[in-house]
Coordinates of C-alpha atoms and ligand atoms in Angstrom, one line a residue:
X1 CA -2.8 -12.5 101.2
X2 CA -5.1 -13.4 98.1
X3 CA -8.9 -11.4 99.0
X4 CA -9.7 -9.7 96.5
X5 CA -7.2 -10.9 94.0
X6 CA -8.1 -11.2 90.0
X7 CA -6.2 -14.4 88.7
X8 CA -5.5 -13.9 84.7
X9 CA -1.9 -15.4 84.8
X10 CA 0.0 -17.4 86.3
X11 CA 3.3 -14.6 86.5
X12 CA 1.3 -12.5 88.9
X13 CA 1.5 -15.1 91.9
X14 CA 4.1 -14.7 94.1
X15 CA 6.2 -18.3 95.4
X16 CA 4.6 -17.3 99.0
X17 CA 1.1 -17.1 96.9
X18 CA 1.2 -20.6 95.8
X19 CA 2.3 -22.1 98.7
X20 CA -1.2 -20.7 100.6
X21 CA -2.6 -21.9 97.7
X22 CA -1.2 -25.5 98.2
X23 CA -1.2 -25.4 101.8
X24 CA -4.9 -24.9 101.7
X25 CA -6.0 -26.9 98.9
X26 CA -4.4 -29.8 101.3
X27 CA -6.9 -29.1 104.0
X28 CA -9.2 -29.2 101.6
X29 CA -8.0 -32.5 100.0
X30 CA -11.4 -34.4 102.3
X31 CA -13.7 -32.1 101.7
X32 CA -13.2 -32.9 97.8
X33 CA -13.3 -36.6 98.6
X34 CA -16.3 -36.4 100.3
X35 CA -15.4 -37.1 103.7
X36 CA -15.9 -34.3 105.5
X37 CA -18.4 -31.7 105.0
X38 CA -17.9 -27.3 105.0
X39 CA -20.4 -24.7 104.8
X40 CA -17.1 -22.2 104.6
X41 CA -18.5 -20.5 101.7
X42 CA -22.4 -20.6 102.7
X43 CA -24.0 -17.4 101.0
X44 CA -21.6 -16.5 98.3
X45 CA -22.0 -17.2 94.9
X46 CA -19.9 -18.3 91.8
X47 CA -20.6 -17.5 88.2
X48 CA -19.3 -19.6 86.1
X49 CA -19.2 -18.0 82.8
X50 CA -17.6 -20.6 79.8
X51 CA -17.7 -19.0 76.2
X52 CA -16.1 -22.8 74.9
X53 CA -16.1 -26.0 75.5
X54 CA -14.6 -27.3 78.8
X55 CA -15.4 -30.7 81.5
X56 CA -13.2 -30.6 83.6
X57 CA -12.2 -27.3 84.6
X58 CA -16.4 -26.0 84.7
X59 CA -17.2 -29.0 86.6
X60 CA -14.2 -28.9 89.2
X61 CA -14.6 -24.8 89.9
X62 CA -18.8 -26.2 90.8
X63 CA -17.7 -29.1 92.5
X64 CA -15.4 -27.4 94.7
X65 CA -18.3 -24.5 95.1
X66 CA -20.9 -27.1 96.2
X67 CA -18.5 -29.3 98.4
X68 CA -18.3 -26.0 100.4
X69 CA -22.3 -24.8 100.4
X70 CA -21.6 -22.0 98.4
X71 CA -23.8 -21.6 94.7
X72 CA -23.3 -21.5 91.6
X73 CA -25.0 -20.0 88.5
X74 CA -23.8 -19.2 84.8
X75 CA -23.8 -20.7 81.5
X76 CA -21.6 -23.1 79.4
X77 CA -23.9 -22.6 76.2
X78 CA -23.3 -18.5 75.4
X79 CA -25.3 -18.6 72.6
X80 CA -28.3 -19.1 74.5
X81 CA -27.4 -15.9 76.4
X82 CA -28.0 -12.4 74.8
X83 CA -24.3 -12.3 73.7
X84 CA -26.0 -13.6 71.0
X85 CA -28.5 -10.4 70.6
X86 CA -25.0 -8.3 70.4
X87 CA -24.6 -7.9 74.0
X88 CA -20.7 -6.8 75.2
X89 CA -18.5 -8.7 76.9
X90 CA -18.4 -5.7 79.2
X91 CA -22.0 -5.1 79.6
X92 CA -22.7 -9.0 80.4
X93 CA -19.5 -8.8 82.7
X94 CA -20.1 -6.1 84.8
X95 CA -23.9 -6.9 84.9
X96 CA -23.2 -10.4 86.1
X97 CA -20.5 -8.8 88.5
X98 CA -23.7 -7.5 90.6
X99 CA -25.1 -11.0 90.6
X100 CA -22.0 -12.8 92.2
X101 CA -19.3 -12.5 94.6
X102 CA -16.6 -13.8 92.1
X103 CA -16.7 -14.7 88.1
X104 CA -14.3 -17.5 86.5
X105 CA -14.5 -16.8 82.8
X106 CA -13.0 -19.0 80.2
X107 CA -13.0 -17.2 76.8
X108 CA -11.7 -18.1 73.1
X109 CA -9.6 -14.5 72.7
X110 CA -6.6 -14.3 74.2
X111 CA -7.0 -10.8 76.6
X112 CA -10.4 -11.6 77.6
X113 CA -10.4 -12.6 81.2
X114 CA -7.8 -9.2 81.6
X115 CA -11.0 -7.3 80.1
X116 CA -13.2 -8.8 82.3
X117 CA -11.0 -7.4 85.4
X118 CA -11.9 -4.1 83.9
X119 CA -15.8 -4.3 84.6
X120 CA -15.7 -6.5 87.3
X121 CA -15.5 -5.1 91.1
X122 CA -15.3 -9.1 92.3
X123 CA -12.3 -10.9 91.7
X124 CA -12.0 -12.7 88.5
X125 CA -10.3 -15.8 87.7
X126 CA -9.4 -16.8 84.3
X127 CA -10.2 -20.3 83.3
X128 CA -8.2 -20.3 79.7
X129 CA -8.6 -17.1 77.2
X130 CA -7.8 -18.7 74.1
X131 CA -4.2 -19.6 73.6
X132 CA -3.3 -17.8 76.2
X133 CA -3.0 -19.0 79.9
X134 CA -5.1 -21.2 82.2
X135 CA -3.4 -20.1 86.0
X136 CA -5.6 -22.3 88.0
X137 CA -5.0 -25.4 85.7
X138 CA -0.7 -24.5 86.3
X139 CA -1.5 -24.4 90.1
X140 CA -3.0 -27.8 90.2
X141 CA -0.6 -29.3 87.8
X142 CA 2.2 -28.2 89.8
X143 CA 0.6 -29.2 92.9
X144 CA 0.2 -33.1 91.4
X145 CA 3.9 -32.9 90.8
X146 CA 4.5 -31.5 94.6
X147 CA 2.1 -33.8 95.9
X148 CA 4.4 -37.1 94.0
X149 CA 7.8 -35.4 94.3
X150 CA 7.7 -33.4 97.5
X151 CA 9.2 -30.5 94.9
X152 CA 9.8 -29.5 91.6
X153 CA 13.3 -28.1 92.3
X154 CA 15.6 -30.2 89.8
X155 CA 13.3 -32.6 88.2
X156 CA 13.4 -33.1 84.6
X157 CA 9.9 -32.2 83.5
X158 CA 9.4 -32.5 79.6
X159 CA 6.3 -30.5 78.1
X160 CA 5.1 -32.3 75.3
X161 CA 2.8 -31.9 71.8
X162 CA 1.5 -29.3 70.8
X163 CA 3.5 -26.3 72.9
X164 CA 2.2 -23.4 70.1
X165 CA -1.6 -23.5 70.9
X166 CA -1.9 -25.4 74.3
X167 CA -2.6 -22.8 76.5
X168 CA -1.9 -25.3 79.7
X169 CA 1.7 -25.3 78.4
X170 CA 2.8 -21.8 78.3
X171 CA 1.7 -21.1 82.0
X172 CA 3.0 -24.1 83.0
X173 CA 6.3 -23.7 81.2
X174 CA 7.1 -19.9 83.0
X175 CA 5.8 -21.5 86.4
X176 CA 8.6 -24.7 86.4
X177 CA 11.1 -22.7 85.5
X178 CA 11.0 -20.0 88.5
X179 CA 10.9 -23.2 90.6
X180 CA 13.5 -24.2 89.7
X181 CA 12.7 -27.4 87.5
X182 CA 14.3 -28.2 84.4
X183 CA 12.3 -27.7 81.2
X184 CA 12.3 -29.8 78.0
X185 CA 10.0 -28.8 75.5
X186 CA 9.4 -31.8 72.8
X187 CA 7.3 -30.9 69.8
X188 CA 7.3 -31.7 66.3
X189 CA 8.9 -27.8 64.1
X190 CA 5.7 -26.5 63.5
X191 CA 4.1 -26.4 66.9
X192 CA 6.9 -24.8 69.1
X193 CA 6.7 -23.1 72.1
X194 CA 6.1 -19.5 71.1
X195 CA 8.8 -17.4 71.7
X196 CA 7.1 -14.9 74.4
X197 CA 6.8 -17.5 76.4
X198 CA 10.3 -18.8 76.7
X199 CA 11.7 -15.1 77.0
X200 CA 9.1 -15.0 80.2
X201 CA 10.8 -18.4 81.6
X202 CA 13.5 -18.2 83.7
X203 CA 16.2 -20.4 82.7
X204 CA 16.5 -21.2 78.8
X205 CA 14.4 -24.5 78.1
X206 CA 16.5 -27.5 76.3
X207 CA 14.1 -27.9 72.7
X208 CA 13.8 -31.2 71.2
X209 CA 12.3 -33.3 68.3
X210 CA 12.7 -36.6 69.3
X211 CA 11.0 -38.4 72.0
X212 CA 14.0 -40.3 72.3
X213 CA 15.7 -37.5 73.5
X214 CA 14.2 -37.1 76.6
X215 CA 12.5 -40.9 77.4
X216 CA 14.8 -42.4 79.9
X217 CA 15.6 -39.6 81.9
X218 CA 12.3 -37.6 82.3
X219 CA 11.2 -37.3 85.8
X220 CA 7.7 -36.0 84.3
X221 CA 6.3 -36.2 80.9
X222 CA 3.2 -33.3 80.6
X223 CA 1.1 -34.6 77.2
X224 CA -0.8 -32.2 75.7
X225 CA -3.5 -32.7 72.5
X226 CA -3.1 -31.2 69.4
X227 CA -5.0 -28.3 69.3
X228 CA -7.5 -28.8 67.0
X229 CA -9.8 -26.3 66.7
X230 CA -6.7 -23.3 67.2
X231 CA -5.5 -23.9 63.1
X232 CA -5.9 -21.9 60.7
X233 CA -5.9 -24.5 57.9
X234 CA -7.2 -28.3 58.8
X235 CA -3.9 -30.0 56.4
X236 CA -1.7 -28.4 58.6
X237 CA -3.3 -30.1 61.3
X238 CA -3.3 -33.4 59.5
X239 CA 0.0 -33.6 58.9
X240 CA 1.5 -32.9 62.8
X241 CA -2.1 -35.5 64.2
X242 CA -0.5 -38.0 66.2
X243 CA 3.1 -37.0 66.1
X244 CA 4.0 -38.7 69.5
X245 CA 1.8 -41.3 71.2
X246 CA 2.8 -42.5 74.6
X247 CA 1.7 -46.7 74.5
X248 CA 2.7 -49.5 76.5
X249 CA 6.3 -50.2 74.9
X250 CA 7.0 -46.8 74.9
X251 CA 6.5 -46.7 78.7
X252 CA 8.7 -49.8 79.4
X253 CA 11.8 -47.0 78.2
X254 CA 10.6 -44.4 81.4
X255 CA 12.7 -43.9 84.5
X256 CA 10.5 -46.3 86.9
X257 CA 9.7 -43.0 88.5
X258 CA 8.6 -41.2 86.1
X259 CA 5.0 -40.2 86.3
X260 CA 2.5 -38.8 83.3
X261 CA 0.5 -36.3 83.4
X262 CA -2.1 -34.6 81.0
X263 CA -4.6 -31.9 81.0
X264 CA -7.1 -33.7 79.5
X265 CA -9.3 -34.6 77.2
X266 CA -6.9 -36.7 75.6
X267 CA -7.2 -38.0 71.8
X268 CA -5.1 -40.1 70.9
X269 CA -1.9 -39.2 72.3
X270 CA -1.6 -41.8 75.4
X271 CA -3.5 -44.7 74.4
X272 CA -5.5 -46.6 77.3
X273 CA -3.2 -49.6 77.9
X274 CA -1.4 -46.7 79.8
X275 CA -3.8 -46.0 81.7
X276 CA -3.4 -49.1 84.6
X277 CA 0.7 -48.6 84.4
X278 CA 2.6 -47.4 87.8
X279 CA 3.3 -43.9 85.4
X280 CA 0.1 -42.7 85.0
X281 CA -1.0 -39.5 87.2
X282 CA -4.0 -38.1 85.1
X283 CA -7.1 -38.7 86.2
X284 CA -5.5 -38.4 90.0
X285 CA -4.5 -34.3 88.5
X286 CA -8.1 -33.8 87.2
X287 CA -9.1 -34.7 90.8
X288 CA -6.5 -32.1 92.2
X289 CA -8.7 -29.8 90.5
X290 CA -11.0 -29.9 93.0
X291 CA -9.2 -28.9 96.0
X292 CA -7.1 -26.1 94.7
X293 CA -10.2 -24.6 92.8
X294 CA -11.4 -24.7 96.5
X295 CA -8.2 -23.3 97.6
X296 CA -8.2 -20.7 95.0
X297 CA -12.0 -19.5 95.4
X298 CA -11.5 -19.4 99.6
X299 CA -8.2 -17.0 99.3
X300 CA -10.0 -15.3 96.7
X301 CA -13.6 -14.4 98.7
X302 CA -11.0 -14.0 102.2
X303 CA -12.9 -17.0 104.0
X304 CA -9.3 -18.5 104.8
Ligands
LIG1 C1 -6.9 -28.2 78.5 C2 -7.5 -26.5 78.4 O1 -8.7 -26.0 78.3 O2 -6.6 -25.8 77.6 N1 -8.0 -28.3 79.2 C3 -8.3 -28.1 80.6 O3 -8.9 -27.1 81.2 N2 -8.3 -29.3 81.6 C4 -6.5 -28.5 77.4 C5 -7.0 -28.8 76.2 O4 -8.2 -28.6 75.6 O5 -6.6 -30.0 75.4

């Protein structure tokens, strides 16, 4: 059902398609862990085009492809490519499309992945377009919640931190609202969720500025870093840096079953002493990036 499809926003995936991705991802877990071998993507080439820094997204797509016996080409430093000579994104995409079977792109401009789909014949997967969307991150985020709680419905999920510039929370808020979660948004006033994202949500979220309002009854805390690189003015950044910090003391006020997630990288929003508490799930969440991306690749390439 996903063969040949582009994945640019989470909105374009139907509920059954998300369920299918999760079903395949579950089968991929032992392969992602290295316990089982697979040649499912033998002979396929992934083009990984990273115009912005990345650790997890790029490397988990690479790990996914390697674990399934496929190959990878691409770059993580665009200054070393002909783009620095003035080549357009359209020309770069057209050509790389002819070298590969699927393209993964991360770019600082919103709308860049959509543009890439217009010049590629093969599937294009958006790995983050500026402050736009990050749909594969959303899939692994929801997968993590489902693996923990069995479902998303009726869970109280608090997205917190930089809701304005953080793209992971833009895709996630929309998806969670459609999946029946009770979504709460916690941010400083200057970093509120953009109105256009709230309009896309199925149910209106509750808005908070104080962590005390949600600390004791939230099931899932989704913490984000302040997106320093997207601030037009550094003094504005300094005003909000370190707004909410989850530390060992705060964790004691949480429900005993609550989990803490973070797309990573973290800066100082979660102190290291939280890592060893029963609530921390961010490293597990980062691992799930591999089986989820294996499932997405296998599905858009039409091998499962
Ligand atoms: C996020 C991103 O790039 O949007 N990282 C990721 O993909 N795991 C979050 C961030 O940079 O803060």
